[in-house]
CSV table of C-alpha atoms (C1' of nucleotides) in Angstrom, one decimal:
chain,number,residue,atom,x,y,z
A,1,MET,CA,-1.9,5.4,-3.9
A,2,SER,CA,0.0,2.2,-3.9
A,3,ILE,CA,-0.2,0.4,-0.7
A,4,ILE,CA,1.3,-2.7,0.7
A,5,PHE,CA,-1.0,-3.5,3.6
A,6,SER,CA,-4.5,-2.3,4.1
A,7,ARG,CA,-4.9,0.4,6.7
A,8,LYS,CA,-6.7,-2.2,8.8
A,9,CYS,CA,-3.7,-4.5,8.6
A,10,GLU,CA,-1.2,-1.7,9.4
A,11,TYR,CA,-3.1,-0.8,12.5
A,12,GLY,CA,-3.4,-4.5,13.5
A,13,ILE,CA,0.4,-5.0,13.2
A,14,GLN,CA,1.1,-1.8,15.1
A,15,ALA,CA,-1.2,-2.8,17.9
A,16,VAL,CA,0.4,-6.3,18.2
A,17,LEU,CA,3.8,-4.7,18.2
A,18,LEU,CA,2.7,-2.4,21.0
A,19,LEU,CA,1.5,-5.4,23.0
A,20,THR,CA,4.7,-7.1,22.3
A,21,THR,CA,6.7,-4.5,24.1
A,22,GLU,CA,4.9,-5.3,27.3
A,23,GLN,CA,5.5,-8.2,29.7
A,24,GLN,CA,3.4,-11.2,28.9
A,25,GLY,CA,0.1,-10.5,30.5
A,26,GLY,CA,0.4,-6.7,30.3
A,27,ILE,CA,-3.1,-5.6,29.4
A,28,HIS,CA,-4.1,-2.6,27.5
A,29,THR,CA,-7.5,-1.1,26.7
A,30,ALA,CA,-8.5,-0.4,23.1
A,31,GLU,CA,-8.5,3.3,24.0
A,32,GLU,CA,-5.0,3.2,25.4
A,33,ILE,CA,-3.8,1.5,22.3
A,34,ALA,CA,-5.6,4.0,20.0
A,35,ASN,CA,-4.1,6.9,21.9
A,36,ARG,CA,-0.6,5.7,21.9
A,37,LEU,CA,-0.7,4.8,18.2
A,38,LYS,CA,-2.8,7.9,17.3
A,39,ILE,CA,-5.3,5.8,15.3
A,40,PRO,CA,-9.1,5.8,15.6
A,41,LYS,CA,-10.3,4.0,18.7
A,42,GLU,CA,-13.5,2.4,17.2
A,43,PHE,CA,-11.6,1.2,14.2
A,44,VAL,CA,-8.8,-0.4,16.2
A,45,SER,CA,-11.4,-2.0,18.5
A,46,LYS,CA,-12.8,-3.9,15.6
A,47,ILE,CA,-9.4,-5.0,14.6
A,48,LEU,CA,-8.5,-6.1,18.1
A,49,GLN,CA,-11.7,-8.2,18.1
A,50,GLU,CA,-10.5,-9.9,14.9
A,51,LEU,CA,-7.1,-10.6,16.3
A,52,THR,CA,-8.9,-12.0,19.4
A,53,VAL,CA,-11.1,-14.4,17.4
A,54,ASN,CA,-8.0,-15.6,15.6
A,55,GLY,CA,-6.0,-16.3,18.7
A,56,ILE,CA,-3.2,-13.7,18.2
A,57,ILE,CA,-4.3,-11.8,21.3
A,58,PHE,CA,-6.8,-12.4,24.1
A,59,SER,CA,-9.3,-10.1,25.6
A,60,LYS,CA,-10.6,-9.6,29.1
A,61,LYS,CA,-14.0,-8.2,29.3
A,62,GLY,CA,-15.5,-5.9,31.9
A,63,LYS,CA,-13.8,-3.3,34.2
A,64,SER,CA,-10.0,-3.5,34.2
A,65,GLY,CA,-10.3,-5.5,31.0
A,66,GLY,CA,-8.4,-5.0,27.8
A,67,PHE,CA,-6.1,-6.9,25.4
A,68,ALA,CA,-2.8,-8.8,25.7
A,69,LEU,CA,-0.7,-11.1,23.6
A,70,ALA,CA,-1.9,-14.6,23.6
A,71,LYS,CA,1.3,-16.2,22.5
A,72,ASN,CA,4.9,-16.0,23.4
A,73,PRO,CA,6.3,-13.3,21.1
A,74,ASN,CA,9.0,-15.7,19.9
A,75,GLU,CA,6.4,-17.8,18.3
A,76,LEU,CA,4.7,-14.9,16.6
A,77,LYS,CA,5.1,-14.3,12.9
A,78,LEU,CA,4.0,-11.4,10.8
A,79,LEU,CA,2.3,-14.0,8.7
A,80,ASP,CA,-0.1,-14.8,11.5
A,81,ILE,CA,-1.2,-11.2,12.0
A,82,VAL,CA,-1.8,-10.6,8.3
A,83,LEU,CA,-3.7,-13.8,7.9
A,84,ALA,CA,-5.9,-13.0,10.9
A,85,ILE,CA,-6.8,-9.6,9.6
A,86,ASP,CA,-6.9,-9.8,5.8
A,87,GLY,CA,-7.0,-13.5,5.2
A,88,PRO,CA,-4.8,-15.5,2.7
A,89,ASP,CA,-5.5,-13.3,-0.3
A,90,ILE,CA,-2.2,-11.5,-0.2
A,91,PHE,CA,-0.4,-14.9,-0.5
A,92,ASN,CA,-2.7,-16.4,-3.1
A,93,ARG,CA,-3.2,-13.4,-5.3
A,94,CYS,CA,-0.6,-12.7,-8.1
A,95,VAL,CA,1.3,-9.5,-7.3
A,96,LEU,CA,0.6,-8.1,-10.7
A,97,GLY,CA,-3.0,-9.3,-10.7
A,98,PHE,CA,-2.7,-11.9,-13.4
A,99,PRO,CA,-5.5,-14.4,-12.8
A,100,ASN,CA,-3.7,-17.6,-13.7
A,101,CYS,CA,-0.3,-16.8,-12.3
A,102,SER,CA,1.3,-19.9,-10.7
A,103,ASP,CA,4.6,-21.7,-10.3
A,104,LYS,CA,4.1,-23.3,-13.7
A,105,ALA,CA,3.0,-20.2,-15.6
A,106,PRO,CA,4.7,-17.4,-13.6
A,107,CYS,CA,4.3,-13.7,-14.1
A,108,PRO,CA,7.5,-11.8,-14.5
A,109,LEU,CA,7.6,-11.0,-10.8
A,110,HIS,CA,6.5,-14.3,-9.5
A,111,TYR,CA,9.7,-15.9,-8.2
A,112,LYS,CA,11.3,-12.9,-6.8
A,113,TRP,CA,8.1,-11.9,-5.1
A,114,SER,CA,7.4,-15.2,-3.4
A,115,GLN,CA,11.0,-15.4,-2.3
A,116,MET,CA,10.6,-12.0,-0.7
A,117,ILE,CA,7.2,-12.8,0.8
A,118,ASN,CA,8.7,-15.9,2.5
A,119,GLN,CA,11.6,-13.9,3.9
A,120,THR,CA,9.6,-11.1,5.1
A,121,PHE,CA,6.5,-12.7,6.5
A,122,ASN,CA,8.3,-15.2,8.6
A,123,MET,CA,10.7,-12.7,10.0
A,124,LEU,CA,9.3,-12.3,13.5
A,125,GLY,CA,10.4,-15.9,14.2
A,126,ASP,CA,14.1,-15.6,13.4
A,127,GLU,CA,14.8,-12.1,14.7
A,128,THR,CA,15.7,-12.2,18.3
A,129,MET,CA,12.9,-10.8,20.3
A,130,ASP,CA,15.0,-8.4,22.3
A,131,LYS,CA,16.1,-6.5,19.3
A,132,PHE,CA,12.6,-6.5,18.0
A,133,LYS,CA,11.2,-5.1,21.2
A,134,GLN,CA,13.8,-2.4,21.3
A,135,LEU,CA,13.1,-1.3,17.8
A,136,THR,CA,9.4,-1.2,18.6
A,137,ILE,CA,9.9,0.8,21.7
A,138,ASN,CA,11.9,3.3,19.8
A,139,LYS,CA,9.2,3.5,17.3
A,140,ILE,CA,6.3,4.0,19.7
A,141,GLU,CA,8.2,6.7,21.4
A,142,SER,CA,9.1,8.5,18.1
A,143,ILE,CA,5.4,8.8,17.4
A,144,GLN,CA,4.6,10.7,20.5
B,1,MET,CA,-8.0,-7.1,1.5
B,2,SER,CA,-4.3,-6.6,1.7
B,3,ILE,CA,-2.9,-5.7,-1.6
B,4,ILE,CA,0.6,-4.8,-2.9
B,5,PHE,CA,-0.2,-2.5,-5.8
B,6,SER,CA,-3.4,-0.5,-6.3
B,7,ARG,CA,-5.6,-2.0,-9.0
B,8,LYS,CA,-4.7,1.0,-11.1
B,9,CYS,CA,-1.0,0.1,-10.8
B,10,GLU,CA,-1.6,-3.5,-11.5
B,11,TYR,CA,-3.4,-2.7,-14.7
B,12,GLY,CA,-0.7,-0.3,-15.7
B,13,ILE,CA,2.1,-2.8,-15.3
B,14,GLN,CA,0.1,-5.4,-17.1
B,15,ALA,CA,-0.4,-3.0,-20.0
B,16,VAL,CA,3.2,-2.1,-20.2
B,17,LEU,CA,4.2,-5.7,-20.2
B,18,LEU,CA,1.8,-6.4,-23.0
B,19,LEU,CA,3.4,-3.6,-25.0
B,20,THR,CA,6.8,-5.0,-24.2
B,21,THR,CA,6.0,-8.2,-25.9
B,22,GLU,CA,5.7,-6.4,-29.2
B,23,GLN,CA,8.3,-5.0,-31.5
B,24,GLN,CA,9.3,-1.5,-30.7
B,25,GLY,CA,6.7,0.6,-32.5
B,26,GLY,CA,4.0,-2.1,-32.4
B,27,ILE,CA,0.9,-0.1,-31.6
B,28,HIS,CA,-2.2,-1.2,-29.7
B,29,THR,CA,-5.5,0.5,-29.0
B,30,ALA,CA,-6.8,0.9,-25.5
B,31,GLU,CA,-9.7,-1.4,-26.5
B,32,GLU,CA,-7.3,-4.1,-27.7
B,33,ILE,CA,-5.3,-3.9,-24.5
B,34,ALA,CA,-8.4,-4.0,-22.4
B,35,ASN,CA,-9.7,-7.0,-24.2
B,36,ARG,CA,-6.5,-9.0,-24.1
B,37,LEU,CA,-6.0,-8.3,-20.4
B,38,LYS,CA,-9.7,-8.6,-19.6
B,39,ILE,CA,-9.8,-5.4,-17.7
B,40,PRO,CA,-12.2,-2.4,-18.1
B,41,LYS,CA,-11.5,-0.4,-21.2
B,42,GLU,CA,-12.3,3.1,-19.9
B,43,PHE,CA,-10.3,2.5,-16.8
B,44,VAL,CA,-7.2,1.3,-18.7
B,45,SER,CA,-7.6,4.2,-21.0
B,46,LYS,CA,-7.1,6.6,-18.1
B,47,ILE,CA,-4.1,4.7,-17.0
B,48,LEU,CA,-2.6,4.7,-20.4
B,49,GLN,CA,-3.0,8.4,-20.5
B,50,GLU,CA,-1.0,8.8,-17.3
B,51,LEU,CA,1.7,6.5,-18.6
B,52,THR,CA,1.8,8.7,-21.7
B,53,VAL,CA,2.2,11.9,-19.8
B,54,ASN,CA,5.0,10.4,-17.8
B,55,GLY,CA,6.9,9.2,-20.9
B,56,ILE,CA,6.7,5.5,-20.3
B,57,ILE,CA,4.6,5.0,-23.5
B,58,PHE,CA,3.6,7.3,-26.3
B,59,SER,CA,0.2,7.7,-27.9
B,60,LYS,CA,-0.9,8.3,-31.4
B,61,LYS,CA,-4.2,10.0,-31.8
B,62,GLY,CA,-6.8,9.6,-34.5
B,63,LYS,CA,-7.6,6.7,-36.7
B,64,SER,CA,-5.1,3.9,-36.6
B,65,GLY,CA,-3.8,5.5,-33.4
B,66,GLY,CA,-3.0,3.7,-30.2
B,67,PHE,CA,-0.2,3.2,-27.7
B,68,ALA,CA,3.3,1.8,-27.8
B,69,LEU,CA,6.4,1.7,-25.6
B,70,ALA,CA,8.3,4.9,-25.6
B,71,LYS,CA,11.6,3.4,-24.4
B,72,ASN,CA,13.8,0.5,-25.2
B,73,PRO,CA,12.5,-2.2,-22.9
B,74,ASN,CA,16.0,-2.8,-21.5
B,75,GLU,CA,15.9,0.7,-20.0
B,76,LEU,CA,12.6,0.2,-18.4
B,77,LYS,CA,12.3,-0.5,-14.7
B,78,LEU,CA,9.2,-1.5,-12.7
B,79,LEU,CA,10.1,1.5,-10.6
B,80,ASP,CA,9.3,3.9,-13.5
B,81,ILE,CA,5.8,2.4,-14.0
B,82,VAL,CA,4.9,2.5,-10.4
B,83,LEU,CA,6.1,6.1,-10.0
B,84,ALA,CA,4.2,7.2,-13.1
B,85,ILE,CA,0.9,5.8,-11.9
B,86,ASP,CA,1.0,6.0,-8.1
B,87,GLY,CA,3.8,8.5,-7.4
B,88,PRO,CA,6.5,8.1,-4.8
B,89,ASP,CA,4.3,7.3,-1.9
B,90,ILE,CA,5.0,3.6,-1.9
B,91,PHE,CA,8.7,4.4,-1.4
B,92,ASN,CA,8.3,7.2,1.2
B,93,ARG,CA,5.6,5.6,3.3
B,94,CYS,CA,6.6,3.3,6.1
B,95,VAL,CA,5.4,-0.2,5.3
B,96,LEU,CA,3.7,-0.5,8.7
B,97,GLY,CA,2.3,3.0,8.6
B,98,PHE,CA,4.5,4.5,11.4
B,99,PRO,CA,4.6,8.2,10.7
B,100,ASN,CA,8.2,8.9,11.7
B,101,CYS,CA,9.9,5.7,10.4
B,102,SER,CA,13.3,6.4,9.0
B,103,ASP,CA,16.8,4.9,8.7
B,104,LYS,CA,17.6,6.4,12.1
B,105,ALA,CA,14.4,5.4,13.8
B,106,PRO,CA,13.4,2.3,11.9
B,107,CYS,CA,10.3,0.2,12.3
B,108,PRO,CA,10.8,-3.5,12.8
B,109,LEU,CA,10.4,-4.2,9.1
B,110,HIS,CA,12.3,-1.1,7.8
B,111,TYR,CA,15.6,-2.6,6.7
B,112,LYS,CA,14.4,-5.8,5.2
B,113,TRP,CA,11.7,-4.0,3.5
B,114,SER,CA,13.8,-1.4,1.8
B,115,GLN,CA,16.2,-4.1,0.8
B,116,MET,CA,13.4,-5.9,-0.9
B,117,ILE,CA,12.0,-2.8,-2.5
B,118,ASN,CA,15.3,-2.1,-4.1
B,119,GLN,CA,15.8,-5.6,-5.4
B,120,THR,CA,12.3,-5.9,-6.8
B,121,PHE,CA,11.7,-2.5,-8.3
B,122,ASN,CA,14.8,-2.3,-10.2
B,123,MET,CA,14.4,-5.8,-11.6
B,124,LEU,CA,13.5,-5.1,-15.1
B,125,GLY,CA,17.0,-3.7,-15.6
B,126,ASP,CA,19.0,-6.7,-14.7
B,127,GLU,CA,16.8,-9.4,-16.0
B,128,THR,CA,17.6,-10.2,-19.6
B,129,MET,CA,14.8,-8.9,-21.8
B,130,ASP,CA,14.4,-12.1,-23.7
B,131,LYS,CA,13.5,-14.1,-20.7
B,132,PHE,CA,11.2,-11.3,-19.5
B,133,LYS,CA,9.4,-11.2,-22.8
B,134,GLN,CA,9.0,-14.9,-22.8
B,135,LEU,CA,7.5,-15.0,-19.4
B,136,THR,CA,5.1,-12.2,-20.3
B,137,ILE,CA,4.0,-13.9,-23.5
B,138,ASN,CA,3.2,-17.1,-21.5
B,139,LYS,CA,1.3,-15.0,-19.1
B,140,ILE,CA,-0.8,-13.2,-21.6
B,141,GLU,CA,-1.7,-16.5,-23.3
B,142,SER,CA,-2.6,-18.1,-20.1
B,143,ILE,CA,-5.2,-15.5,-19.5
B,144,GLN,CA,-7.1,-16.1,-22.7
C,1,DA,C1',-13.8,17.0,-48.0
C,2,DC,C1',-16.0,13.6,-45.3
C,3,DA,C1',-16.6,9.6,-42.5
C,4,DT,C1',-14.4,6.9,-39.3
C,5,DA,C1',-11.8,5.4,-35.4
C,6,DA,C1',-8.9,6.6,-32.2
C,7,DT,C1',-7.1,9.5,-27.9
C,8,DC,C1',-8.3,12.9,-24.5
C,9,DA,C1',-10.8,15.4,-20.7
C,10,DG,C1',-14.1,15.9,-17.3
C,11,DA,C1',-18.2,14.5,-14.8
C,12,DT,C1',-20.6,10.9,-12.6
C,13,DT,C1',-21.7,6.5,-10.6
C,14,DT,C1',-20.7,2.3,-8.1
C,15,DT,C1',-18.1,-0.3,-4.9
C,16,DT,C1',-14.9,-0.9,-1.3
C,17,DT,C1',-12.6,0.7,2.6
C,18,DT,C1',-12.2,3.4,6.5
C,19,DA,C1',-14.4,5.5,10.3
C,20,DT,C1',-18.1,6.4,13.6
C,21,DC,C1',-22.2,5.7,16.3
C,22,DT,C1',-25.4,3.3,19.5
C,23,DG,C1',-26.5,0.1,22.6
C,24,DA,C1',-25.9,-4.5,24.8
C,25,DT,C1',-23.1,-7.5,27.6
C,26,DT,C1',-19.6,-8.5,30.9
C,27,DA,C1',-17.0,-8.4,35.1
C,28,DA,C1',-14.3,-5.8,38.5
C,29,DA,C1',-14.5,-2.5,42.3
C,30,DA,C1',-16.9,0.4,45.5
D,1,DT,C1',-25.8,-5.0,45.2
D,2,DT,C1',-24.9,-1.1,42.5
D,3,DT,C1',-21.8,1.6,39.8
D,4,DT,C1',-18.3,1.8,36.6
D,5,DA,C1',-15.4,0.7,32.8
D,6,DA,C1',-14.4,-2.3,29.6
D,7,DT,C1',-15.4,-5.6,25.3
D,8,DC,C1',-18.6,-6.9,21.9
D,9,DA,C1',-22.1,-6.6,18.0
D,10,DG,C1',-24.4,-4.5,14.4
D,11,DA,C1',-25.9,-0.5,11.9
D,12,DT,C1',-24.6,3.7,9.7
D,13,DA,C1',-21.8,7.5,7.6
D,14,DA,C1',-17.8,9.4,5.2
D,15,DA,C1',-14.0,8.9,2.2
D,16,DA,C1',-11.4,6.8,-1.3
D,17,DA,C1',-10.8,3.8,-5.1
D,18,DA,C1',-12.5,1.7,-9.1
D,19,DA,C1',-15.4,1.8,-12.9
D,20,DT,C1',-18.5,4.1,-16.3
D,21,DC,C1',-20.4,7.6,-19.2
D,22,DT,C1',-20.5,11.6,-22.4
D,23,DG,C1',-18.7,14.4,-25.5
D,24,DA,C1',-14.7,16.9,-27.6
D,25,DT,C1',-10.6,16.6,-30.3
D,26,DT,C1',-7.4,14.6,-33.5
D,27,DA,C1',-5.7,12.3,-37.5
D,28,DT,C1',-6.1,8.6,-40.9
D,29,DG,C1',-8.1,6.6,-44.9
D,30,DT,C1',-11.7,6.7,-48.5
DNA sequence: ACATAATCAGATTTTTTTATCTGATTAAAA
DNA sequence: TTTTAATCAGATAAAAAAATCTGATTATGT
C-alpha cells in the first residue's frame, strides 16, 4: 500500500490535533487519547514520549499526570510534528527515490512536489486556529 | 520513516520513466532496468509484471524479450502507475488516517491535500513530453 | 531440433514497522 | 506515609513490506 505518513506519524498528528482542541493546559492521559482516537495505547504512549522530547507537547508524571500542548497552537506547524516523529527524511528524500535528485538535477516531480510540501507542511501557521479547532472537533466526534 | 510512495511504487515509477525515455517499442529486460536504476532485479521483475497485467507496459517473453511502454507517453499519467501498483488506497485513505474523513466531515488537511493530489497525479498529462523526457534522461544519467 | 535467454509464478527469507508486554520511576491524593 | 495512577524505558512479539530464491514456461536464434 502506498502511504503518505507512517502510521506512527499519523497517530502523532492525530494526538496533537486532539490536544489542540483543548484549552492550553488541558491535560490528557495516554489512555484517554488512545481511547478517543481508537488507536493502540502502548504505541501512542511511545509517540507521545517522542513528541515530549522534541518539545511539541509536555508531560506531567505521576498521578493526575498526562500530556498537553507545549506551544501556542498558532505557532504550531505540521512540519514540526512530522520532524519530531519521523525526522527530516521526508523532506530530504526524493519523492520518486532517485538518489541524486536535487534542484540542479531534478526528477520529473521535483518542483511540483517541493512546492506542495511547502504549502502543506506550513499550513497550521496560516490557517486561523478557530477554524482548525472546529474541523478537528468535528473529526474527533465523527470517529466515535 | 515517513514516505510518500511505497518502495514498490517508487521502483515502478522509475522503471516506467526509464521506458519513457526510449522510442516507442524500445525494449528492455528486467535485468537491464534493474542495473540502470540500481534496484534489486527480482523485485523489479515482480513490479514489471504488475505493470504488465495492468496494461501500462507490455512484455515480450522468450529470448530477446523484455518490457516496453504500452501507451503513448502523452496519455500516461502518474495516477495510472500508482493505481496499477498500489491500488486506489492512496486516494481513498485519509491523509491523517481518520477513518471517517470525507468532503462533508473533512480532516484539517483534507481540502489542501486532495487539491494537491489532483494536481500532482495528473501531471504527466499536461507537461509536455519533451521536457519530461529530458528531465528523466538527466536523472537516469545522474544515477550512474 | 536444440540451446539460450528472457518472462512468469510461487515459495521463502530478511528487514522494517507496528504493536505489546513488563517493570521501574514519579508525584498526587487519601 | 502509603496507596494509587500516571509517565518512562527497554525488551519482545506480531505483522507487513522488501528482497531473494527456485524452477517452469516461452520464444528467439543458431
